[in-house]
């Protein structure tokens, strides 16, 4: 229902955000990019998508601001779709290339040979709730979902607790730790297999291939891969880059101690958490149990006082 190409990437986005897959695993095969060693920023990804549409002259194939209200099989084959078009953003859309007030409300039907349902994962932000959070916010503190996060600079001089261990949380922890007075990172479970975006200046996922995933899942193979992860991370970084070596060592330790490999859990293709911890003295904690005023209390009984966000 977004009014422009790009969907969630056009609507949600924070400063310095990047795609987790490198350009060679992101581009469409019929429209490759020049730079194979790059993780696109979100504006660059949107530019690529729009260039693709213009290059192949397929802009007239898209119907924006549309909600499919009914889909049923057609007696002549294919599908009959009932579509309701209007400004579904309710005036909140602020993209500079789209005027939400210009959307004419109408309903219409259309026949298609094939129906693909791709509603995505990130349509409606889900914000957790904790005991005491109302009093926490009443004390002047913020609870900000990642979809509303814009820049680490917004938290300059503040004490911040970042919740989560996925790629967004990892990015936000790193970006915030560069400006905040102190960052604490809380998660119920440790990060998935920590996988870097770059190793010595080259995109790391270029080393990925189907041979790895075709290996049998026998315990001996998993243990071999687990040890290989450790050796790879502790030896791949140049010896003269001491700071980066420490980041890789933290990631190697996290993967090894939590039995994380490419076979066991989804990868977190961001080194934001280890970077925040090693380079900016962020601290990790288990899940949040509750709030007490501006105090955050974790499930192991430890506390952080005077939290701002």
mmCIF file of C-alpha atoms in Angstrom:
data_model
loop_
_atom_site.group_PDB
_atom_site.id
_atom_site.type_symbol
_atom_site.label_atom_id
_atom_site.label_comp_id
_atom_site.label_asym_id
_atom_site.label_seq_id
_atom_site.Cartn_x
_atom_site.Cartn_y
_atom_site.Cartn_z
ATOM 1 C CA UNK A 1 0.000 0.000 0.000
ATOM 2 C CA UNK A 2 3.038 2.265 -0.118
ATOM 3 C CA UNK A 3 2.811 5.073 -2.691
ATOM 4 C CA UNK A 4 6.340 4.602 -4.081
ATOM 5 C CA UNK A 5 8.739 1.881 -5.195
ATOM 6 C CA UNK A 6 10.669 0.408 -2.287
ATOM 7 C CA UNK A 7 8.013 -0.460 0.282
ATOM 8 C CA UNK A 8 9.328 -0.604 3.835
ATOM 9 C CA UNK A 9 12.777 0.576 2.736
ATOM 10 C CA UNK A 10 11.227 3.793 1.443
ATOM 11 C CA UNK A 11 9.133 4.358 4.557
ATOM 12 C CA UNK A 12 11.415 3.225 7.392
ATOM 13 C CA UNK A 13 15.069 4.037 7.367
ATOM 14 C CA UNK A 14 17.774 5.358 9.619
ATOM 15 C CA UNK A 15 20.937 7.274 8.895
ATOM 16 C CA UNK A 16 23.852 5.011 7.882
ATOM 17 C CA UNK A 17 21.576 1.979 7.464
ATOM 18 C CA UNK A 18 22.723 -0.604 4.910
ATOM 19 C CA UNK A 19 21.390 -3.750 3.293
ATOM 20 C CA UNK A 20 22.724 -6.906 4.919
ATOM 21 C CA UNK A 21 23.449 -8.593 1.581
ATOM 22 C CA UNK A 22 26.205 -7.282 -0.679
ATOM 23 C CA UNK A 23 25.481 -5.917 -4.127
ATOM 24 C CA UNK A 24 26.338 -9.166 -5.943
ATOM 25 C CA UNK A 25 23.642 -10.988 -3.926
ATOM 26 C CA UNK A 26 21.148 -8.124 -4.197
ATOM 27 C CA UNK A 27 20.997 -7.015 -7.815
ATOM 28 C CA UNK A 28 18.659 -8.496 -10.400
ATOM 29 C CA UNK A 29 20.605 -10.702 -12.814
ATOM 30 C CA UNK A 30 19.402 -8.740 -15.838
ATOM 31 C CA UNK A 31 20.533 -5.410 -14.382
ATOM 32 C CA UNK A 32 23.866 -5.880 -12.533
ATOM 33 C CA UNK A 33 25.651 -3.143 -10.626
ATOM 34 C CA UNK A 34 29.154 -1.950 -11.342
ATOM 35 C CA UNK A 35 30.435 -2.315 -7.786
ATOM 36 C CA UNK A 36 30.449 -5.937 -6.575
ATOM 37 C CA UNK A 37 32.135 -5.109 -3.241
ATOM 38 C CA UNK A 38 29.502 -2.985 -1.579
ATOM 39 C CA UNK A 39 26.584 -3.014 0.844
ATOM 40 C CA UNK A 40 24.102 -0.486 -0.480
ATOM 41 C CA UNK A 41 22.713 2.213 1.763
ATOM 42 C CA UNK A 42 18.945 2.364 1.751
ATOM 43 C CA UNK A 43 18.818 5.467 -0.491
ATOM 44 C CA UNK A 44 21.164 3.690 -2.944
ATOM 45 C CA UNK A 45 18.906 0.615 -2.949
ATOM 46 C CA UNK A 46 15.843 2.764 -3.671
ATOM 47 C CA UNK A 47 17.742 4.497 -6.478
ATOM 48 C CA UNK A 48 18.659 1.122 -7.987
ATOM 49 C CA UNK A 49 15.036 -0.076 -7.876
ATOM 50 C CA UNK A 50 13.781 3.080 -9.558
ATOM 51 C CA UNK A 51 16.525 2.895 -12.190
ATOM 52 C CA UNK A 52 15.522 -0.712 -12.876
ATOM 53 C CA UNK A 53 11.897 0.296 -13.386
ATOM 54 C CA UNK A 54 12.892 3.136 -15.720
ATOM 55 C CA UNK A 55 15.397 1.023 -17.664
ATOM 56 C CA UNK A 56 12.864 -1.704 -18.468
ATOM 57 C CA UNK A 57 9.937 0.739 -18.757
ATOM 58 C CA UNK A 58 7.690 -1.199 -16.395
ATOM 59 C CA UNK A 59 6.390 1.685 -14.279
ATOM 60 C CA UNK A 60 2.873 1.204 -15.683
ATOM 61 C CA UNK A 61 2.785 -2.314 -14.191
ATOM 62 C CA UNK A 62 2.511 -0.978 -10.629
ATOM 63 C CA UNK A 63 -0.652 0.089 -8.800
ATOM 64 C CA UNK A 64 0.201 2.013 -5.638
ATOM 65 C CA UNK A 65 -1.948 2.774 -2.572
ATOM 66 C CA UNK A 66 -3.966 -0.374 -3.221
ATOM 67 C CA UNK A 67 -5.495 -2.914 -0.871
ATOM 68 C CA UNK A 68 -6.680 -6.263 -2.219
ATOM 69 C CA UNK A 69 -10.049 -6.844 -0.557
ATOM 70 C CA UNK A 70 -10.875 -10.125 -2.281
ATOM 71 C CA UNK A 71 -9.087 -12.721 -4.406
ATOM 72 C CA UNK A 72 -10.969 -15.601 -6.000
ATOM 73 C CA UNK A 73 -10.272 -18.089 -8.746
ATOM 74 C CA UNK A 74 -11.726 -17.232 -12.125
ATOM 75 C CA UNK A 75 -13.777 -19.778 -14.140
ATOM 76 C CA UNK A 76 -11.624 -18.837 -17.142
ATOM 77 C CA UNK A 77 -8.430 -19.519 -15.245
ATOM 78 C CA UNK A 78 -6.283 -17.257 -13.147
ATOM 79 C CA UNK A 79 -7.594 -14.918 -10.474
ATOM 80 C CA UNK A 80 -10.104 -12.110 -10.101
ATOM 81 C CA UNK A 81 -8.978 -9.426 -7.644
ATOM 82 C CA UNK A 82 -11.145 -6.764 -6.020
ATOM 83 C CA UNK A 83 -9.005 -3.712 -5.255
ATOM 84 C CA UNK A 84 -9.619 -0.630 -3.117
ATOM 85 C CA UNK A 85 -7.362 2.340 -3.868
ATOM 86 C CA UNK A 86 -7.080 5.355 -1.562
ATOM 87 C CA UNK A 87 -4.582 7.194 0.638
ATOM 88 C CA UNK A 88 -4.066 4.376 3.119
ATOM 89 C CA UNK A 89 -1.295 6.285 4.875
ATOM 90 C CA UNK A 90 -3.979 8.677 6.220
ATOM 91 C CA UNK A 91 -1.871 11.681 5.366
ATOM 92 C CA UNK A 92 1.161 10.487 7.355
ATOM 93 C CA UNK A 93 3.224 9.707 4.266
ATOM 94 C CA UNK A 94 5.904 12.357 3.779
ATOM 95 C CA UNK A 95 7.926 11.031 0.826
ATOM 96 C CA UNK A 96 8.928 14.004 -1.285
ATOM 97 C CA UNK A 97 8.003 12.349 -4.593
ATOM 98 C CA UNK A 98 4.456 11.497 -3.586
ATOM 99 C CA UNK A 99 1.471 13.664 -2.734
ATOM 100 C CA UNK A 100 -0.875 11.564 -0.554
ATOM 101 C CA UNK A 101 -3.685 14.064 -0.977
ATOM 102 C CA UNK A 102 -3.722 13.437 -4.751
ATOM 103 C CA UNK A 103 -4.795 9.783 -4.441
ATOM 104 C CA UNK A 104 -8.299 9.354 -5.852
ATOM 105 C CA UNK A 105 -10.323 6.796 -3.909
ATOM 106 C CA UNK A 106 -11.861 4.103 -6.073
ATOM 107 C CA UNK A 107 -12.612 0.381 -6.240
ATOM 108 C CA UNK A 108 -12.008 -1.797 -9.277
ATOM 109 C CA UNK A 109 -11.542 -5.411 -10.358
ATOM 110 C CA UNK A 110 -8.693 -6.897 -12.352
ATOM 111 C CA UNK A 111 -7.886 -10.320 -13.778
ATOM 112 C CA UNK A 112 -4.444 -11.878 -13.365
ATOM 113 C CA UNK A 113 -3.027 -15.177 -14.593
ATOM 114 C CA UNK A 114 -0.921 -15.719 -11.477
ATOM 115 C CA UNK A 115 -1.321 -14.490 -7.887
ATOM 116 C CA UNK A 116 1.766 -14.089 -5.692
ATOM 117 C CA UNK A 117 1.191 -13.153 -2.040
ATOM 118 C CA UNK A 118 4.169 -11.192 -0.730
ATOM 119 C CA UNK A 119 2.898 -9.132 2.188
ATOM 120 C CA UNK A 120 6.315 -8.938 3.867
ATOM 121 C CA UNK A 121 7.321 -9.108 7.514
ATOM 122 C CA UNK A 122 7.541 -5.473 8.525
ATOM 123 C CA UNK A 123 4.173 -3.886 7.848
ATOM 124 C CA UNK A 124 3.139 -3.138 11.438
ATOM 125 C CA UNK A 125 5.779 -2.435 14.122
ATOM 126 C CA UNK A 126 5.438 -4.645 17.199
ATOM 127 C CA UNK A 127 6.401 -2.929 20.434
ATOM 128 C CA UNK A 128 6.889 -5.142 23.529
ATOM 129 C CA UNK A 129 5.384 -4.165 26.858
ATOM 130 C CA UNK A 130 6.927 -4.359 30.335
ATOM 131 C CA UNK A 131 5.735 -3.750 33.862
ATOM 132 C CA UNK A 132 6.424 -0.168 34.877
ATOM 133 C CA UNK A 133 6.916 1.240 31.374
ATOM 134 C CA UNK A 134 4.157 3.854 31.782
ATOM 135 C CA UNK A 135 5.940 5.311 34.820
ATOM 136 C CA UNK A 136 9.218 5.117 32.887
ATOM 137 C CA UNK A 137 7.788 7.288 30.108
ATOM 138 C CA UNK A 138 6.021 9.560 32.601
ATOM 139 C CA UNK A 139 9.461 10.300 34.042
ATOM 140 C CA UNK A 140 10.425 11.815 30.675
ATOM 141 C CA UNK A 141 12.079 8.725 29.176
ATOM 142 C CA UNK A 142 11.538 7.387 25.664
ATOM 143 C CA UNK A 143 10.653 3.976 24.252
ATOM 144 C CA UNK A 144 11.523 4.073 20.546
ATOM 145 C CA UNK A 145 10.790 1.236 18.116
ATOM 146 C CA UNK A 146 13.472 0.603 15.504
ATOM 147 C CA UNK A 147 11.047 1.729 12.776
ATOM 148 C CA UNK A 148 11.087 5.210 14.352
ATOM 149 C CA UNK A 149 14.863 5.319 14.922
ATOM 150 C CA UNK A 150 16.533 7.914 12.686
ATOM 151 C CA UNK A 151 20.111 8.581 13.859
ATOM 152 C CA UNK A 152 22.508 7.797 16.659
ATOM 153 C CA UNK A 153 23.084 11.513 17.144
ATOM 154 C CA UNK A 154 19.545 11.817 18.525
ATOM 155 C CA UNK A 155 20.775 10.073 21.689
ATOM 156 C CA UNK A 156 23.932 12.117 22.253
ATOM 157 C CA UNK A 157 24.833 12.308 25.941
ATOM 158 C CA UNK A 158 22.067 9.899 26.986
ATOM 159 C CA UNK A 159 22.076 6.544 28.734
ATOM 160 C CA UNK A 160 20.397 4.086 26.370
ATOM 161 C CA UNK A 161 19.224 0.474 26.560
ATOM 162 C CA UNK A 162 18.967 -1.199 23.143
ATOM 163 C CA UNK A 163 16.671 -4.240 23.152
ATOM 164 C CA UNK A 164 17.282 -7.093 20.725
ATOM 165 C CA UNK A 165 20.073 -9.028 19.060
ATOM 166 C CA UNK A 166 19.003 -9.012 15.416
ATOM 167 C CA UNK A 167 20.464 -6.935 12.619
ATOM 168 C CA UNK A 168 18.475 -3.750 13.298
ATOM 169 C CA UNK A 169 19.264 -3.849 17.015
ATOM 170 C CA UNK A 170 22.915 -4.563 16.243
ATOM 171 C CA UNK A 171 23.142 -1.604 13.850
ATOM 172 C CA UNK A 172 21.344 0.692 16.293
ATOM 173 C CA UNK A 173 23.563 -0.376 19.190
ATOM 174 C CA UNK A 174 26.666 0.549 17.190
ATOM 175 C CA UNK A 175 25.314 3.828 15.797
ATOM 176 C CA UNK A 176 23.990 4.921 19.196
ATOM 177 C CA UNK A 177 27.159 3.934 21.068
ATOM 178 C CA UNK A 178 29.124 6.473 19.033
ATOM 179 C CA UNK A 179 27.145 9.347 20.563
ATOM 180 C CA UNK A 180 25.413 8.179 23.756
ATOM 181 C CA UNK A 181 26.885 8.590 27.229
ATOM 182 C CA UNK A 182 26.473 4.835 27.772
ATOM 183 C CA UNK A 183 24.796 1.995 25.881
ATOM 184 C CA UNK A 184 23.443 -1.208 27.394
ATOM 185 C CA UNK A 185 22.243 -4.042 25.141
ATOM 186 C CA UNK A 186 19.502 -6.378 26.380
ATOM 187 C CA UNK A 187 18.448 -9.609 24.689
ATOM 188 C CA UNK A 188 16.528 -12.764 25.631
ATOM 189 C CA UNK A 189 18.781 -14.922 23.463
ATOM 190 C CA UNK A 190 22.291 -14.175 22.160
ATOM 191 C CA UNK A 191 22.747 -12.979 18.596
ATOM 192 C CA UNK A 192 22.487 -15.507 15.796
ATOM 193 C CA UNK A 193 25.687 -16.499 14.092
ATOM 194 C CA UNK A 194 27.535 -13.188 13.926
ATOM 195 C CA UNK A 195 28.682 -12.661 10.357
ATOM 196 C CA UNK A 196 30.625 -9.569 9.225
ATOM 197 C CA UNK A 197 29.733 -7.441 6.257
ATOM 198 C CA UNK A 198 33.370 -6.811 5.402
ATOM 199 C CA UNK A 199 36.659 -8.609 6.004
ATOM 200 C CA UNK A 200 39.792 -6.617 5.224
ATOM 201 C CA UNK A 201 37.834 -4.330 2.905
ATOM 202 C CA UNK A 202 36.034 -7.067 0.940
ATOM 203 C CA UNK A 203 32.396 -8.087 1.335
ATOM 204 C CA UNK A 204 32.307 -11.235 3.448
ATOM 205 C CA UNK A 205 29.217 -12.906 1.998
ATOM 206 C CA UNK A 206 31.016 -13.313 -1.346
ATOM 207 C CA UNK A 207 32.686 -16.298 0.349
ATOM 208 C CA UNK A 208 29.301 -17.942 0.878
ATOM 209 C CA UNK A 209 28.295 -20.722 -1.495
ATOM 210 C CA UNK A 210 26.000 -23.711 -1.870
ATOM 211 C CA UNK A 211 28.778 -26.199 -1.163
ATOM 212 C CA UNK A 212 28.750 -25.117 2.489
ATOM 213 C CA UNK A 213 24.999 -25.655 2.848
ATOM 214 C CA UNK A 214 25.143 -29.016 1.060
ATOM 215 C CA UNK A 215 27.367 -30.509 3.761
ATOM 216 C CA UNK A 216 25.648 -33.187 5.878
ATOM 217 C CA UNK A 217 24.348 -32.091 9.291
ATOM 218 C CA UNK A 218 26.135 -34.841 11.179
ATOM 219 C CA UNK A 219 27.394 -33.792 14.653
ATOM 220 C CA UNK A 220 30.995 -34.254 13.587
ATOM 221 C CA UNK A 221 30.477 -31.880 10.634
ATOM 222 C CA UNK A 222 28.738 -29.292 12.827
ATOM 223 C CA UNK A 223 31.585 -29.398 15.347
ATOM 224 C CA UNK A 224 34.067 -29.050 12.488
ATOM 225 C CA UNK A 225 32.226 -26.004 11.128
ATOM 226 C CA UNK A 226 32.006 -24.544 14.654
ATOM 227 C CA UNK A 227 35.776 -24.830 15.059
ATOM 228 C CA UNK A 228 36.320 -23.477 11.552
ATOM 229 C CA UNK A 229 34.274 -20.391 12.436
ATOM 230 C CA UNK A 230 36.507 -19.747 15.426
ATOM 231 C CA UNK A 231 39.717 -20.162 13.426
ATOM 232 C CA UNK A 232 38.431 -18.042 10.559
ATOM 233 C CA UNK A 233 37.433 -15.117 12.771
ATOM 234 C CA UNK A 234 40.571 -15.148 14.890
ATOM 235 C CA UNK A 235 42.981 -15.380 11.939
ATOM 236 C CA UNK A 236 41.397 -13.549 9.004
ATOM 237 C CA UNK A 237 41.905 -9.947 10.144
ATOM 238 C CA UNK A 238 45.241 -8.292 9.457
ATOM 239 C CA UNK A 239 47.532 -8.389 12.460
ATOM 240 C CA UNK A 240 48.156 -4.637 12.251
ATOM 241 C CA UNK A 241 44.429 -3.905 12.797
ATOM 242 C CA UNK A 242 44.288 -4.549 16.541
ATOM 243 C CA UNK A 243 40.900 -2.884 17.111
ATOM 244 C CA UNK A 244 39.181 -4.916 14.421
ATOM 245 C CA UNK A 245 40.831 -8.110 15.628
ATOM 246 C CA UNK A 246 39.242 -7.612 19.059
ATOM 247 C CA UNK A 247 35.829 -7.182 17.442
ATOM 248 C CA UNK A 248 36.252 -10.426 15.507
ATOM 249 C CA UNK A 249 37.476 -12.219 18.624
ATOM 250 C CA UNK A 250 34.346 -11.112 20.541
ATOM 251 C CA UNK A 251 32.163 -12.419 17.704
ATOM 252 C CA UNK A 252 34.115 -15.686 17.543
ATOM 253 C CA UNK A 253 33.673 -16.201 21.285
ATOM 254 C CA UNK A 254 29.929 -15.456 21.088
ATOM 255 C CA UNK A 255 29.425 -17.883 18.192
ATOM 256 C CA UNK A 256 31.498 -20.644 19.806
ATOM 257 C CA UNK A 257 30.000 -20.410 23.306
ATOM 258 C CA UNK A 258 26.449 -20.324 21.960
ATOM 259 C CA UNK A 259 27.065 -23.178 19.487
ATOM 260 C CA UNK A 260 26.160 -20.900 16.578
ATOM 261 C CA UNK A 261 27.138 -21.861 13.054
ATOM 262 C CA UNK A 262 25.525 -21.461 9.647
ATOM 263 C CA UNK A 263 23.704 -24.738 10.386
ATOM 264 C CA UNK A 264 22.211 -23.865 13.757
ATOM 265 C CA UNK A 265 20.580 -20.426 13.655
ATOM 266 C CA UNK A 266 19.986 -17.497 11.296
ATOM 267 C CA UNK A 267 22.978 -15.231 10.905
ATOM 268 C CA UNK A 268 23.137 -11.695 12.248
ATOM 269 C CA UNK A 269 24.987 -10.020 9.388
ATOM 270 C CA UNK A 270 26.030 -7.026 11.429
ATOM 271 C CA UNK A 271 28.960 -6.643 13.785
ATOM 272 C CA UNK A 272 27.279 -3.703 15.524
ATOM 273 C CA UNK A 273 27.000 -5.431 18.911
ATOM 274 C CA UNK A 274 30.652 -6.550 19.134
ATOM 275 C CA UNK A 275 31.784 -3.163 17.814
ATOM 276 C CA UNK A 276 29.701 -1.312 20.410
ATOM 277 C CA UNK A 277 31.019 -3.533 23.217
ATOM 278 C CA UNK A 278 34.694 -3.609 22.201
ATOM 279 C CA UNK A 279 35.146 -0.093 20.858
ATOM 280 C CA UNK A 280 32.624 1.963 22.846
ATOM 281 C CA UNK A 281 32.308 0.049 26.142
ATOM 282 C CA UNK A 282 28.691 -1.002 25.700
ATOM 283 C CA UNK A 283 27.490 -3.681 28.117
ATOM 284 C CA UNK A 284 25.267 -6.688 27.417
ATOM 285 C CA UNK A 285 22.433 -7.915 29.657
ATOM 286 C CA UNK A 286 19.698 -10.563 29.600
ATOM 287 C CA UNK A 287 16.045 -9.699 28.946
ATOM 288 C CA UNK A 288 14.335 -6.756 30.626
ATOM 289 C CA UNK A 289 12.125 -7.874 33.528
ATOM 290 C CA UNK A 290 10.531 -4.530 34.446
ATOM 291 C CA UNK A 291 10.979 -0.809 34.944
ATOM 292 C CA UNK A 292 11.110 1.043 38.250
ATOM 293 C CA UNK A 293 10.916 4.743 37.453
ATOM 294 C CA UNK A 294 14.007 5.410 35.332
ATOM 295 C CA UNK A 295 15.603 2.177 36.498
ATOM 296 C CA UNK A 296 15.712 -0.850 34.160
ATOM 297 C CA UNK A 297 15.783 -4.209 35.936
ATOM 298 C CA UNK A 298 16.929 -7.298 34.006
ATOM 299 C CA UNK A 299 15.904 -10.938 34.421
ATOM 300 C CA UNK A 300 19.102 -11.798 36.314
ATOM 301 C CA UNK A 301 18.408 -9.090 38.895
ATOM 302 C CA UNK A 302 21.017 -6.616 37.633
ATOM 303 C CA UNK A 303 19.933 -2.998 37.208
ATOM 304 C CA UNK A 304 20.773 0.122 35.224
ATOM 305 C CA UNK A 305 19.742 3.429 36.765
ATOM 306 C CA UNK A 306 18.967 6.856 35.283
ATOM 307 C CA UNK A 307 18.108 5.481 31.837
ATOM 308 C CA UNK A 308 16.979 8.034 29.236
ATOM 309 C CA UNK A 309 15.739 5.767 26.406
#
